Coordinates of C-alpha atoms in Angstrom, one line a residue:
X1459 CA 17.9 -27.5 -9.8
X1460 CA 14.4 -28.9 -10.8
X1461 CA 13.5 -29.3 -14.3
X1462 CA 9.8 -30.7 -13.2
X1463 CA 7.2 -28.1 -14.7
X1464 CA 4.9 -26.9 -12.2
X1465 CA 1.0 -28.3 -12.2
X1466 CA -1.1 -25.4 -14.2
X1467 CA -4.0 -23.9 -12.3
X1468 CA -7.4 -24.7 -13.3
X1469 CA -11.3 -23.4 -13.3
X1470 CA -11.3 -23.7 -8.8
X1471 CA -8.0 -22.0 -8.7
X1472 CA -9.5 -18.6 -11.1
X1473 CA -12.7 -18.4 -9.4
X1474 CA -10.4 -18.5 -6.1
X1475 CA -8.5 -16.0 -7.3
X1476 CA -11.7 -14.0 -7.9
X1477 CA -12.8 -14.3 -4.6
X1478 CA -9.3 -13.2 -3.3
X1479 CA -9.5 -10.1 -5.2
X1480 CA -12.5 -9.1 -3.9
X1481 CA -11.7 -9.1 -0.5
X1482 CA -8.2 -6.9 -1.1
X1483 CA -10.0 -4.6 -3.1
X1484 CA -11.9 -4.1 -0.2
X1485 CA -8.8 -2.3 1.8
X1486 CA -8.5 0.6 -0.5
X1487 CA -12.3 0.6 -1.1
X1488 CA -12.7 1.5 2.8
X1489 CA -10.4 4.5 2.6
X1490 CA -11.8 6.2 -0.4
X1491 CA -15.2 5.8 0.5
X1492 CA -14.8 6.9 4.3
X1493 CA -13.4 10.5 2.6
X1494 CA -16.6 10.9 1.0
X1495 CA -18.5 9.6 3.9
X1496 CA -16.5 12.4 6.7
X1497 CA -18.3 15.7 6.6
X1498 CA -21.6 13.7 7.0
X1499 CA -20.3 11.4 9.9
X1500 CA -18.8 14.2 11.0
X1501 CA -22.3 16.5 11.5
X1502 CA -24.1 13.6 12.7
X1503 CA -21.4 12.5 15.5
X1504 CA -20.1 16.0 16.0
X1505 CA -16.3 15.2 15.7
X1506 CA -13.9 17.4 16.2
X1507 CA -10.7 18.2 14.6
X1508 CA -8.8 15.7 16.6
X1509 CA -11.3 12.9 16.2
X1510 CA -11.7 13.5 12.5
X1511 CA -7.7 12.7 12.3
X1512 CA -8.3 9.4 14.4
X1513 CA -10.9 7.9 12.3
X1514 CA -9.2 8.7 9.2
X1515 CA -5.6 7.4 10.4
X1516 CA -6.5 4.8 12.7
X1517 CA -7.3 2.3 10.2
X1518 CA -4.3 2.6 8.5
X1519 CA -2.0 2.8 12.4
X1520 CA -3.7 -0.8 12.8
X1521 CA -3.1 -2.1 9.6
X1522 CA 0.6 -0.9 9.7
X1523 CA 1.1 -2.1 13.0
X1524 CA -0.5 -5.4 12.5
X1525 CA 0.6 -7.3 9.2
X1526 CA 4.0 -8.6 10.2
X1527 CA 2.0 -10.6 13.2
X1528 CA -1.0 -11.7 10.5
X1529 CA 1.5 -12.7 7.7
X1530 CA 3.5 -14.7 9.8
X1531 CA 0.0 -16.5 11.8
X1532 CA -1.2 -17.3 8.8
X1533 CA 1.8 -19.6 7.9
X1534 CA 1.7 -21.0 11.1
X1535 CA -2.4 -21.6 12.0
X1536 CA -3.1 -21.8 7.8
X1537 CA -3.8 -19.1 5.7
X1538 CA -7.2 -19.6 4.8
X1539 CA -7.8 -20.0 8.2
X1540 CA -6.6 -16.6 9.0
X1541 CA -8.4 -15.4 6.1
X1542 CA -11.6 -16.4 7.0
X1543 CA -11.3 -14.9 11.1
X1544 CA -10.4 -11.7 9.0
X1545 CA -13.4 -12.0 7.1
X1546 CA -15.9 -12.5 10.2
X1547 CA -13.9 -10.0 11.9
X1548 CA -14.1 -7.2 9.0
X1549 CA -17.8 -7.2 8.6
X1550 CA -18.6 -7.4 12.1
X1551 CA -16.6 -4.5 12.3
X1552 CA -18.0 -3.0 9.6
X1553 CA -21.6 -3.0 11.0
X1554 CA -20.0 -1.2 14.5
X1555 CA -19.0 1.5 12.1
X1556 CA -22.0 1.7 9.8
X1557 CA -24.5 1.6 13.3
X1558 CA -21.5 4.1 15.5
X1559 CA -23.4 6.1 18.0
X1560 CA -20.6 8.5 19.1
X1561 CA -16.9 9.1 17.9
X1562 CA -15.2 6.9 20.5
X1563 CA -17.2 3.8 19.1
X1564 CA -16.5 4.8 15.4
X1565 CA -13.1 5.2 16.5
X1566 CA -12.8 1.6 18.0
X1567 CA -14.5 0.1 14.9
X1568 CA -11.9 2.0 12.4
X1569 CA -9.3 0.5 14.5
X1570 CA -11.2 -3.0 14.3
X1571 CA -11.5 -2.8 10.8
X1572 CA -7.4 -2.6 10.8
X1573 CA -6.9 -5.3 12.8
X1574 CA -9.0 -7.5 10.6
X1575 CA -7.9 -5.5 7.1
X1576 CA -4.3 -6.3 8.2
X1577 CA -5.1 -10.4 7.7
X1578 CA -6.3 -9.7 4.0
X1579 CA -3.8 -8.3 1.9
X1580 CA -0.8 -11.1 3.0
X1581 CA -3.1 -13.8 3.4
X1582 CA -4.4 -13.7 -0.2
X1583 CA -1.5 -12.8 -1.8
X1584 CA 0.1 -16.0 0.3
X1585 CA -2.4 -18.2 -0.6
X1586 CA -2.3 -17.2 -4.8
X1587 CA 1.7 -18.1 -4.2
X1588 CA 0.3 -21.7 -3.2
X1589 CA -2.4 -22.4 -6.2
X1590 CA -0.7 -20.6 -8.8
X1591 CA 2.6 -22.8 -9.2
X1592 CA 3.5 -22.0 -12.7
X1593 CA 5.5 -19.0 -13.2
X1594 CA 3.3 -17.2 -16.0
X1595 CA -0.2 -18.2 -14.5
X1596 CA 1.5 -16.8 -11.2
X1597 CA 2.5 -13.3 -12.7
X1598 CA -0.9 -13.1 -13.9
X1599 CA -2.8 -13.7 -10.4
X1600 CA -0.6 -11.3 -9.0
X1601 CA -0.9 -8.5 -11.6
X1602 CA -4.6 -9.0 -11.2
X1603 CA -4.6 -9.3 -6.8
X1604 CA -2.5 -5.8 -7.4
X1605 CA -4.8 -4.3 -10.0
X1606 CA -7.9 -5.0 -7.7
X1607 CA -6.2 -2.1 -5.3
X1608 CA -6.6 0.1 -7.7
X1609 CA -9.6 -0.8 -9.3
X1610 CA -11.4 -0.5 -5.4
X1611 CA -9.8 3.6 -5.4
X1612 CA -11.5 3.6 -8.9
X1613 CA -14.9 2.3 -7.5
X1614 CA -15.0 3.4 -4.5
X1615 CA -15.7 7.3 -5.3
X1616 CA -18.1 6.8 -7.4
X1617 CA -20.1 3.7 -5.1
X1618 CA -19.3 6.0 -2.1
X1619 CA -20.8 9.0 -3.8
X1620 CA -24.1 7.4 -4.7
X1621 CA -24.6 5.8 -1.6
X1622 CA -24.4 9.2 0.1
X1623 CA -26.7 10.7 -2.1
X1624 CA -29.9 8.4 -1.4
X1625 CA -28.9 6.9 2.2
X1626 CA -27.0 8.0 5.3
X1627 CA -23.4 7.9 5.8
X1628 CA -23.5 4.2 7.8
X1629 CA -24.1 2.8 4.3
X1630 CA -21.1 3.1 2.6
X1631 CA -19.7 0.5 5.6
X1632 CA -22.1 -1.9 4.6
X1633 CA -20.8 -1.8 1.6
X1634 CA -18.2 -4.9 2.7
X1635 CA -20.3 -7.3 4.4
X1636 CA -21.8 -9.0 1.8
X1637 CA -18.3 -9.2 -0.1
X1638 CA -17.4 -10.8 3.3
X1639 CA -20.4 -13.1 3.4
X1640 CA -19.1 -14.6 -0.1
X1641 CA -15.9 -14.9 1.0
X1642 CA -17.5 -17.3 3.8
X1643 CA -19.1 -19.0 1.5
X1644 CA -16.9 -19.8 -1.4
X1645 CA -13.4 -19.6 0.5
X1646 CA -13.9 -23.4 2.1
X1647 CA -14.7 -24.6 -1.6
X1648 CA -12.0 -22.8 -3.5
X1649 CA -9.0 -22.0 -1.4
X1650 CA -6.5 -24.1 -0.8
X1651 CA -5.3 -24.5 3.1
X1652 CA -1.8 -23.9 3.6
X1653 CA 0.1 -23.9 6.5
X1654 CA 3.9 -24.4 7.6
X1655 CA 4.9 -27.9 8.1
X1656 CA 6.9 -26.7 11.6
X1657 CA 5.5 -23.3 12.2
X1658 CA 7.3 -23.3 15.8
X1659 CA 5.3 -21.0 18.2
X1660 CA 4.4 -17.0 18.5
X1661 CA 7.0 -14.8 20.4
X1662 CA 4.6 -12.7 22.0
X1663 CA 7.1 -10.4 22.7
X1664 CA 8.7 -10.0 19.5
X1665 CA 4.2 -8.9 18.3
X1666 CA 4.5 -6.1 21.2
X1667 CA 7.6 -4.9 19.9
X1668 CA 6.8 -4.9 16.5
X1669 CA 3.8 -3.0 17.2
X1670 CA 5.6 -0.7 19.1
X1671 CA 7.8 -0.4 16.5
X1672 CA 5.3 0.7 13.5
X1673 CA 2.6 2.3 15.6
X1674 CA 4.5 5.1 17.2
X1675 CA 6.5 5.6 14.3
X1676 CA 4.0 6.2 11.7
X1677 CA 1.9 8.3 14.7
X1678 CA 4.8 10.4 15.1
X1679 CA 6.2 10.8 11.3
X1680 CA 2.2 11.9 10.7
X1681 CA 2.2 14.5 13.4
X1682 CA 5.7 15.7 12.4
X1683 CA 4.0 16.6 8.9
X1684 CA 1.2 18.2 10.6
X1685 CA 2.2 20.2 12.9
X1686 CA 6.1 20.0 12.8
X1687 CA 8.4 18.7 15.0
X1688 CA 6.8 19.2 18.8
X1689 CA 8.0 16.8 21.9
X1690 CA 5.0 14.2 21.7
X1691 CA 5.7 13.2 17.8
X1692 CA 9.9 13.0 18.2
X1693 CA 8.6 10.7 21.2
X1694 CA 6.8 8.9 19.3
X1695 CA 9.3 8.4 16.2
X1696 CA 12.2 7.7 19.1
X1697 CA 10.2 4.8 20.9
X1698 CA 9.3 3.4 17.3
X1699 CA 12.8 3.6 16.3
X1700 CA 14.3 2.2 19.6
X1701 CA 11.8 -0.6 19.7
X1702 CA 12.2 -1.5 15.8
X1703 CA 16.1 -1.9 16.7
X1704 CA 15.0 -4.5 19.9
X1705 CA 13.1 -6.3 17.2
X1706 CA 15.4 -6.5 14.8
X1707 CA 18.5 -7.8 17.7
X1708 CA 15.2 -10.7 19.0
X1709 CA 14.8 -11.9 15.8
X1710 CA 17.9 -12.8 14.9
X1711 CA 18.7 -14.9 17.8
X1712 CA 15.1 -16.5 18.0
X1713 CA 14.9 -20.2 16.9
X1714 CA 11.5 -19.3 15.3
X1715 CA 11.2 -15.9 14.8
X1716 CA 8.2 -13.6 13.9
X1717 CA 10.2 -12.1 11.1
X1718 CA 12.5 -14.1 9.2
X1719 CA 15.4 -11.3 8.6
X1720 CA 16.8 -14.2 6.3
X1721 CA 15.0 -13.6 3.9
X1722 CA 16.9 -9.9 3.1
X1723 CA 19.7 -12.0 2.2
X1724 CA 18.3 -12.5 -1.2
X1725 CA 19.1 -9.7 -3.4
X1726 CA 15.5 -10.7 -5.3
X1727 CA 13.1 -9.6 -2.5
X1728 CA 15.4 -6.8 -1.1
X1729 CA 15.7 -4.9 -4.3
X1730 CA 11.8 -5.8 -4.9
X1731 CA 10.8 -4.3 -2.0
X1732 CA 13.2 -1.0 -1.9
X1733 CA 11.8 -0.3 -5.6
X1734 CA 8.5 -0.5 -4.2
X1735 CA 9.4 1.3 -0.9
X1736 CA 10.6 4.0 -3.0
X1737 CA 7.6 4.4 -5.4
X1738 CA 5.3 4.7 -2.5
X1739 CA 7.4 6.9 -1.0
X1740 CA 7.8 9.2 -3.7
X1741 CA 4.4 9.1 -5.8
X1742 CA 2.4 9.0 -2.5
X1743 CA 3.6 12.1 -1.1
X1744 CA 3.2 13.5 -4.5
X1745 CA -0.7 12.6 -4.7
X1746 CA -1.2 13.7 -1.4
X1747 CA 0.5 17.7 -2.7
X1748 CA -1.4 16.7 -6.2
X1749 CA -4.7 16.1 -4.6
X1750 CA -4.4 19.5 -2.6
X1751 CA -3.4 21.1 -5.8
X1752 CA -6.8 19.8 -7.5
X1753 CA -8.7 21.5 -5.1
X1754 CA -7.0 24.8 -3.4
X1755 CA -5.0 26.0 -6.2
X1756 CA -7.9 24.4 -9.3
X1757 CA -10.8 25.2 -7.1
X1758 CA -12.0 21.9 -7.5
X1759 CA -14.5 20.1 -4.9
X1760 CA -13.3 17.1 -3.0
X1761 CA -15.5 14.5 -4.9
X1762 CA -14.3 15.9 -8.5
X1763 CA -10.9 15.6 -7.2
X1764 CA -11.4 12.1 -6.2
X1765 CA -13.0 11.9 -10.1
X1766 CA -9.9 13.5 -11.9
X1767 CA -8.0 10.9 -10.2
X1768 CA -10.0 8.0 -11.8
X1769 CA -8.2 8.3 -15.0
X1770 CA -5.1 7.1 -13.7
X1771 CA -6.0 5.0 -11.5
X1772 CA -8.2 3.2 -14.5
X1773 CA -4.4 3.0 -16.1
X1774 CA -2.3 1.8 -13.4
X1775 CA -5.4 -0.8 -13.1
X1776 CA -4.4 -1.8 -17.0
X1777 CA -0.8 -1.6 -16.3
X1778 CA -0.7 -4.1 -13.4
X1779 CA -2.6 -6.4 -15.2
X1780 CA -0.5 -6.3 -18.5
X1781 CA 3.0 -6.1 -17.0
X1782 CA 2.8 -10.2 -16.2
X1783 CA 1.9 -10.7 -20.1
X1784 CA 5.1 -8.6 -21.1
X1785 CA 7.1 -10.4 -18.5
X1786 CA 6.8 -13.1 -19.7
X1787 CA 9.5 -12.2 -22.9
X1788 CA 11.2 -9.3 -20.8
X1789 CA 13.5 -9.3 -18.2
X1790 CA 11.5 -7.9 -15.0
X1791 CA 14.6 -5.7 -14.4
X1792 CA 13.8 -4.4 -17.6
X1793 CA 10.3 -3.6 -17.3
X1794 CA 10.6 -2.5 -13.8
X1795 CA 13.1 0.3 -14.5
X1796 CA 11.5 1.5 -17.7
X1797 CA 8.1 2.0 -15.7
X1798 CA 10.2 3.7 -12.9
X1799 CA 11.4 6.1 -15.8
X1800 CA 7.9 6.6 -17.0
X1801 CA 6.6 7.5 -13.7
X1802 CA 9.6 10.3 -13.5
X1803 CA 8.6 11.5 -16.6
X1804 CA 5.0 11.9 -15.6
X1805 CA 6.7 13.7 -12.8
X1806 CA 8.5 16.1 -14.2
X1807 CA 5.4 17.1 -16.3
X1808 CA 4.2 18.3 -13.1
X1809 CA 6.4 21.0 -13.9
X1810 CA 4.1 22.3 -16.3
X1811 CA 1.3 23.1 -14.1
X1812 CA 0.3 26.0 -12.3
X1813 CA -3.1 28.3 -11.3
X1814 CA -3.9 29.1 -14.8
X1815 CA -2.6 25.5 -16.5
X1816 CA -6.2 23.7 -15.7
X1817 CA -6.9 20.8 -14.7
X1818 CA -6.5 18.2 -18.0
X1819 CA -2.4 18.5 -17.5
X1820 CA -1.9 17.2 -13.9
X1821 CA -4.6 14.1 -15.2
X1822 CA -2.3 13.4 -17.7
X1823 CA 1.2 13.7 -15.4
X1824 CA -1.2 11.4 -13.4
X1825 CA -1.8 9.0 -16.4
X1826 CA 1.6 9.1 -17.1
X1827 CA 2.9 7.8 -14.1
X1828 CA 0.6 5.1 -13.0
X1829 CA 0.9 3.7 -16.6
X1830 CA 4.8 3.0 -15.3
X1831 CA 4.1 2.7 -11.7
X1832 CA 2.4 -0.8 -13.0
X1833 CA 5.3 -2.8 -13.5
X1834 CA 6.8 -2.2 -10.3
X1835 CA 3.8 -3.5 -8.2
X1836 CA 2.9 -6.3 -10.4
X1837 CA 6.2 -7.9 -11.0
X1838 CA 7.3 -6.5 -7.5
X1839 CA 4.9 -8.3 -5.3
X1840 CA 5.9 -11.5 -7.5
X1841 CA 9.7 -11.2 -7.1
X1842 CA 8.9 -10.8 -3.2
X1843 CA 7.1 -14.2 -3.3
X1844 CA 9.4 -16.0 -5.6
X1845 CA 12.5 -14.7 -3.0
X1846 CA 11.1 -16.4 -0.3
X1847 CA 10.6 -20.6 0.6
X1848 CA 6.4 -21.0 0.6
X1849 CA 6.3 -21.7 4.1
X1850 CA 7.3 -17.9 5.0
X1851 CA 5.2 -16.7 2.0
X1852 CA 2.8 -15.0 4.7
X1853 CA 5.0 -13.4 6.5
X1854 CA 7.2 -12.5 3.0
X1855 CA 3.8 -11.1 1.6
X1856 CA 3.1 -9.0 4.2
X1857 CA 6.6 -6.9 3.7
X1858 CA 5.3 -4.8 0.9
X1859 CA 2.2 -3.8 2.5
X1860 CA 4.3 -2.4 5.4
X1861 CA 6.3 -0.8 2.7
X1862 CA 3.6 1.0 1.5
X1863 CA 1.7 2.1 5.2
X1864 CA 5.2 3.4 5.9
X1865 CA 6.2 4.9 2.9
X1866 CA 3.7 7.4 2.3
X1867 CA 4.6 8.5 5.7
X1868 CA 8.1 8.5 5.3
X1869 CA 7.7 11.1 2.2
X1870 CA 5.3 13.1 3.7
X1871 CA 7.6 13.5 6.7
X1872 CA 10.9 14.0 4.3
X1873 CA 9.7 15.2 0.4
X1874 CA 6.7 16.4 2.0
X1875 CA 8.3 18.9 4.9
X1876 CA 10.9 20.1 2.0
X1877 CA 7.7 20.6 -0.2
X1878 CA 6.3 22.7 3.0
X1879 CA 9.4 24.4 3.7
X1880 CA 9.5 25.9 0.1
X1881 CA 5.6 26.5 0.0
X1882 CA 6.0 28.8 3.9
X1883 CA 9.6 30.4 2.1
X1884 CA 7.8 31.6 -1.1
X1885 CA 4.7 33.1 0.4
X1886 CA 6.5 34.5 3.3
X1887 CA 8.2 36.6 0.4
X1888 CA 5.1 37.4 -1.8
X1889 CA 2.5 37.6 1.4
X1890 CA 1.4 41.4 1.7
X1891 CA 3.2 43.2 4.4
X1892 CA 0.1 44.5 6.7
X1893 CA -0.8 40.9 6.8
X1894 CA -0.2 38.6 9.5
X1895 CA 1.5 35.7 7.7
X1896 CA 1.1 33.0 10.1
X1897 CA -2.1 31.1 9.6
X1898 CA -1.7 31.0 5.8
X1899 CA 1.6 29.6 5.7
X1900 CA 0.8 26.3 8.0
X1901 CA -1.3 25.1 4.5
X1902 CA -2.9 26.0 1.1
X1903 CA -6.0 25.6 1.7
X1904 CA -6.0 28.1 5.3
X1905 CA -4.8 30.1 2.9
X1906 CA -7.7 30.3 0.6
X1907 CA -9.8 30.0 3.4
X1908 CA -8.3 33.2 5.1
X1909 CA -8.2 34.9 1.9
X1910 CA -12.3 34.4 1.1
X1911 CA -12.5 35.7 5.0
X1912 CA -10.4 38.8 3.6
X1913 CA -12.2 39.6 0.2
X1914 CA -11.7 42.9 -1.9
X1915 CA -7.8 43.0 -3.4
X1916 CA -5.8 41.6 -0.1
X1917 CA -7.9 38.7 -0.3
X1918 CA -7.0 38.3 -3.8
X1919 CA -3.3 38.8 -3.2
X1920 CA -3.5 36.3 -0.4
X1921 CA -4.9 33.9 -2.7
X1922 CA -2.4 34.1 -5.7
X1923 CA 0.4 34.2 -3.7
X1924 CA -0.2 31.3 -1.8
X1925 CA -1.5 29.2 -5.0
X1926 CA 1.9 30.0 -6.9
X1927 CA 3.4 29.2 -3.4
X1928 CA 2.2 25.6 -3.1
X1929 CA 2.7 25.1 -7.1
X1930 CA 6.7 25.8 -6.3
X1931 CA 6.3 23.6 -3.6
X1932 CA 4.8 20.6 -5.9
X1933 CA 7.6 21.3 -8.7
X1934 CA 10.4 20.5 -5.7
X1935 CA 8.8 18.1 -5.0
X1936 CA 8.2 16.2 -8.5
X1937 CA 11.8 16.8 -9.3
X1938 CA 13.7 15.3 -6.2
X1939 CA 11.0 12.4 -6.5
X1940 CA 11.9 11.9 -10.0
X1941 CA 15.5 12.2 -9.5
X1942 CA 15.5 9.3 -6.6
X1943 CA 13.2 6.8 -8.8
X1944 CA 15.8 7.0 -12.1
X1945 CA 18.5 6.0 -9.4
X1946 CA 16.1 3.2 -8.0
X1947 CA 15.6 2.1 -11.7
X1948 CA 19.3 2.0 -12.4
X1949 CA 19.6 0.0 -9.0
X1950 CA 16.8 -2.4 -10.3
X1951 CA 18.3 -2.6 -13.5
X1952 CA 21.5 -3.7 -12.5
X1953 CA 20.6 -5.8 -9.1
X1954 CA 18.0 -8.0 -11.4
X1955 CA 19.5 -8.3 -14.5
X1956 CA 19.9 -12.1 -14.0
X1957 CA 16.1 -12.3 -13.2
X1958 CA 15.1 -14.1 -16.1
X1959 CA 11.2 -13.5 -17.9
X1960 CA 8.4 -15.4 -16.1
X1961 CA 7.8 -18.8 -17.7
X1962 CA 11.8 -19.3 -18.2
X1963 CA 13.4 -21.2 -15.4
X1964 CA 14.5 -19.5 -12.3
X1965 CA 11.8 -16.9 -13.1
X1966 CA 10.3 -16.7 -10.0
X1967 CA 13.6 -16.9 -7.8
X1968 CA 13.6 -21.0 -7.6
X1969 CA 17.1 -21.6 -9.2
X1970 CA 20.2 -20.6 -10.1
X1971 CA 21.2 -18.2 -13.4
X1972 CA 24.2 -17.8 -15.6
X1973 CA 24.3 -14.3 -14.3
X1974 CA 23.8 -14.8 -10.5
X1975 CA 27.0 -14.2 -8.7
X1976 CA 28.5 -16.7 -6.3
X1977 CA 26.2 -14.7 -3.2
X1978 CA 23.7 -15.5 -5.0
X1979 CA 24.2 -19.4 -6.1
X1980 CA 23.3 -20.3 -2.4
X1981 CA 20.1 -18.4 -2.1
X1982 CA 18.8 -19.8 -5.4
X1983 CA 20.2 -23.3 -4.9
X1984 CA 18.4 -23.4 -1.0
X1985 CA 14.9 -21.6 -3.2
X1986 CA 15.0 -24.6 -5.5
X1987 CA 15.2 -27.4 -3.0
X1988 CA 12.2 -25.4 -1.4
X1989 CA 10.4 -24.7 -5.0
X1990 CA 10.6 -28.4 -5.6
X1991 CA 8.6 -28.9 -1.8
X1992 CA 5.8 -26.2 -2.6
X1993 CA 5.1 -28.2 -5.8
X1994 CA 4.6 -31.1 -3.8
X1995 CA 2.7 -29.8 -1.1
X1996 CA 0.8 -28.0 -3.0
X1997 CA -0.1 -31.3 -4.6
X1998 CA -1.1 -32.4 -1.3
X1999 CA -3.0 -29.5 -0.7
X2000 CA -5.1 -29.3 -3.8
X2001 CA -6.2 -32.7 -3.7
X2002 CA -7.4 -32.8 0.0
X2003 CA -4.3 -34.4 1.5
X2004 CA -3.0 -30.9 3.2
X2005 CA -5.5 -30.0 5.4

């Protein structure tokens, strides 16, 4: 156990950490403003149906399928390094899309802009593990890193939307190149270099299968909520599953695996990242149902949906931000299950709305639940980190990202079909009888759209059937989600109880506690030998002798 106190961060580390934040707020940024940018792109390039789905999803398919390989190249060629290919690669890629001629060549750009978004999010959150070293200065990078997500969702409407209004819809692309350039610029002066002392070399089998593994799956669990359960998507989900379980047997005898499955041995991370697996799982699929609710059932238009989301999204920015302060005298496990049981709560106020409840309710059940979703992704992301040795930080901070690209699939294809299931049920019972049932039930918004074809009193019935429909839909929904994250809280709350607030020793994972059982004295006592190593490298590193 080390009782040297870790070197505090100064003015170059900050500034750093600016620039990092920058360039992850960009990932969510991209998705919110492409949205916006779709029915214009989509008249100028004439897209159909098919494409629209491949530009929208294709970004997040190659970010998915791409961030074990980029979190675990970054700890062996250096994580600035990787960073800055990913920043070339991004804006280059975002120029393709802003200049696309045709809808295979936007296609191929989305899918370049995954590729190159996938070496972001680990390789920044890596790198703040390396130049913030003391335990409270650390929380408070990573509460800010996270709170940049949100605050790019919060901009990115609103830059989106004024972009589109005075130029065409290639703009809002070149939105990232000259956060790119100044991550060219200032990276080499304020970012540390950090690499793996013996990163061993690339399986290059063990990248095909884990792409094989993430791509197909998330392909097929996205279809399977689209259209249902046809041969090409249970294809897809079976060659995911069958290749995930070929990675998972390679890995474990490789001498220098692409994913270190060692690292699930320490209750820390594991719990960290089920909590967060959940709370994707869960709230995403809930936003996604929320979001339709805003606009079929509310009558609201796509961009004021996308505003009556800002309010939460401005206080889960707040609450990642704060939830380092107040770890710092609470017990993460603490906080982490009293934000899970905040975010059920917001939940279940969900209950309350309907067709006639308007639309300053479901903002507040928003509100509510991104205020306690805070904690969880803040002190999460830090727990993840401090569970693994620094030289597997990359591929360590790469884990929750994949959490997330999967999770929201993962509900849609599991809350979200039960969700469907009692949406098609209820209006199948309230649908008028000389009406053919079919196109309204496969979503809310054909619905509507079949019921403004109809007009006069069918249309009318149509509509209010299938609006009180989708609302009994969203209440299941709410509830089993708020059911499953009181049991993940009580699963946090007692598998991190020995965590100990930031600042105190052990906080981040780096030694042993009073509490921790004997499974876990080995874990801790092997994370302090290495906590005592990423001081001194880090040393190395911030001085010049790293490189």
């Amino acid at each position: 156990m080390t009782t040297q106190s870790a070197p505090k961060a100064g003015r170059k580390e900050w500034v750093g950490l600016a620039v990092l934040t920058v360039a992850s707020m960009l990932v969510s940024f991209d998705v919110f403003v492409l949205l916006l940018a779709l029915p214009h792109l989509t008249s100028d390039l004439a897209l159909n149906s098919t494409q629209q789905l491949w530009v929208v999803d294709i970004y997040g398919f190659m970010v998915g399928g791409f961030l074990v390989t980029m979190g675990t190249l970054g700890d062996r060629i250096g994580r600035r390094r990787l960073l800055m290919i990913g920043a070339v690669a991004f804006g280059a890629a975002s120029v393709l899309a802003a200049f696309s001629t045709g809808p295979q060549m936007l296609i191929i750009a989305r899918a370049l802009l995954g590729v190159a978004g996938a070496t972001l999010a680990p390789s920044t959150l890596a790198l703040i593990s390396n130049m913030f070293l003391d335990p409270k200065q650390k929380g408070m990078a990573i509460g800010l890193w996270a709170g940049s997500f949100t605050l790019g969702a919060i901009i990115g409407p609103i830059t989106g939307g004024m972009m589109l209004e005075y130029f065409w819809w290639g703009s809002v692309f070149l939105l990232a190149v000259p956060a790119m350039v100044l991550l060219l610029i200032l990276g080499p002066l304020v970012l540390p270099e950090y690499r793996a002392p013996e990163p061993g070399r690339i399986d290059l089998v063990s990248v095909v299968l884990s792409l094989l593994m993430i791509l197909p799956f998330v392909y097929g669990v996205k279809e399977v909520a689209r259209i249902g359960w046809d041969p090409p998507a249970i294809a897809a989900i079976l060659l995911g599953a069958f290749a995930g379980t070929a990675f998972v047997r390679r890995q474990l005898v490789l001498d220098d695996p692409l994913l270190d499955l060692r690292l699930f041995r320490n209750d820390q991370l594991t719990v960290a990242l089920v909590s967060m697996l959940m709370y994707s799982m869960l709230t995403g699929t809930t936003l996604f149902y929320l979001s339709q609710f805003f606009q079929s059932v509310l009558g609201l238009s796509p961009f004021q949906a996308a505003l009556a989301l800002i309010p939460g999204l401005i206080a889960g920015t707040v609450s990642v931000t704060l939830a380092p302060v107040l770890a710092r005298w609470i017990r993460p496990a603490v906080l982490i299950a009293v934000g899970l049981l905040i975010v059920s709560a917001g939940l279940l106020m969900l209950l309350m709305v309907g067709p006639e409840s308007g639309v300053v309710l479901p903002v507040a059940a928003f509100v509510v639940w991104c205020l306690g979703g805070g904690p969880g992704l803040a002190l999460g992301m830090n727990l993840v980190i401090g569970g693994a040795p620094p030289e597997k930080a990359g591929s360590a901070a790469s884990l929750p990202q994949i959490g997330n690209e999967m999770g929201t699939s993962l509900g849609i294809a599991t809350v979200g079909t039960l969700g469907a299931f009692v949406y098609g049920t209820r209006l199948d019972d309230r649908v008028p009888s000389e009406m053919d049932s079919g196109a309204a039930t496969d979503s809310v918004a054909g619905a509507v759209a079949l019921s403004e074809e109809l007009g006069g009193t069918l249309g009318s019935q149509l509509e209010s059937a299938a609006q009180d429909a989708f609302t009994s839909g969203l209440h299941v929904i709410a509830v089993v989600s708020a059911v499953i994250l009181v049991i993940t809280a009580a699963l946090v709350l007692v598998r991190l109880r020995h965590v100990p607030p930031m600042g105190d020793e052990g906080a981040d994972g780096s030694s042993e506690t009073p509490e921790a059982g004997p499974a876990k004295d080995a874990v801790a006592t092997d994370t302090s030998d290495t906590a005592e190593d990423e001081v001194d490298h880090a040393d190395d590193t911030l001085t010049g002798r790293g490189d």
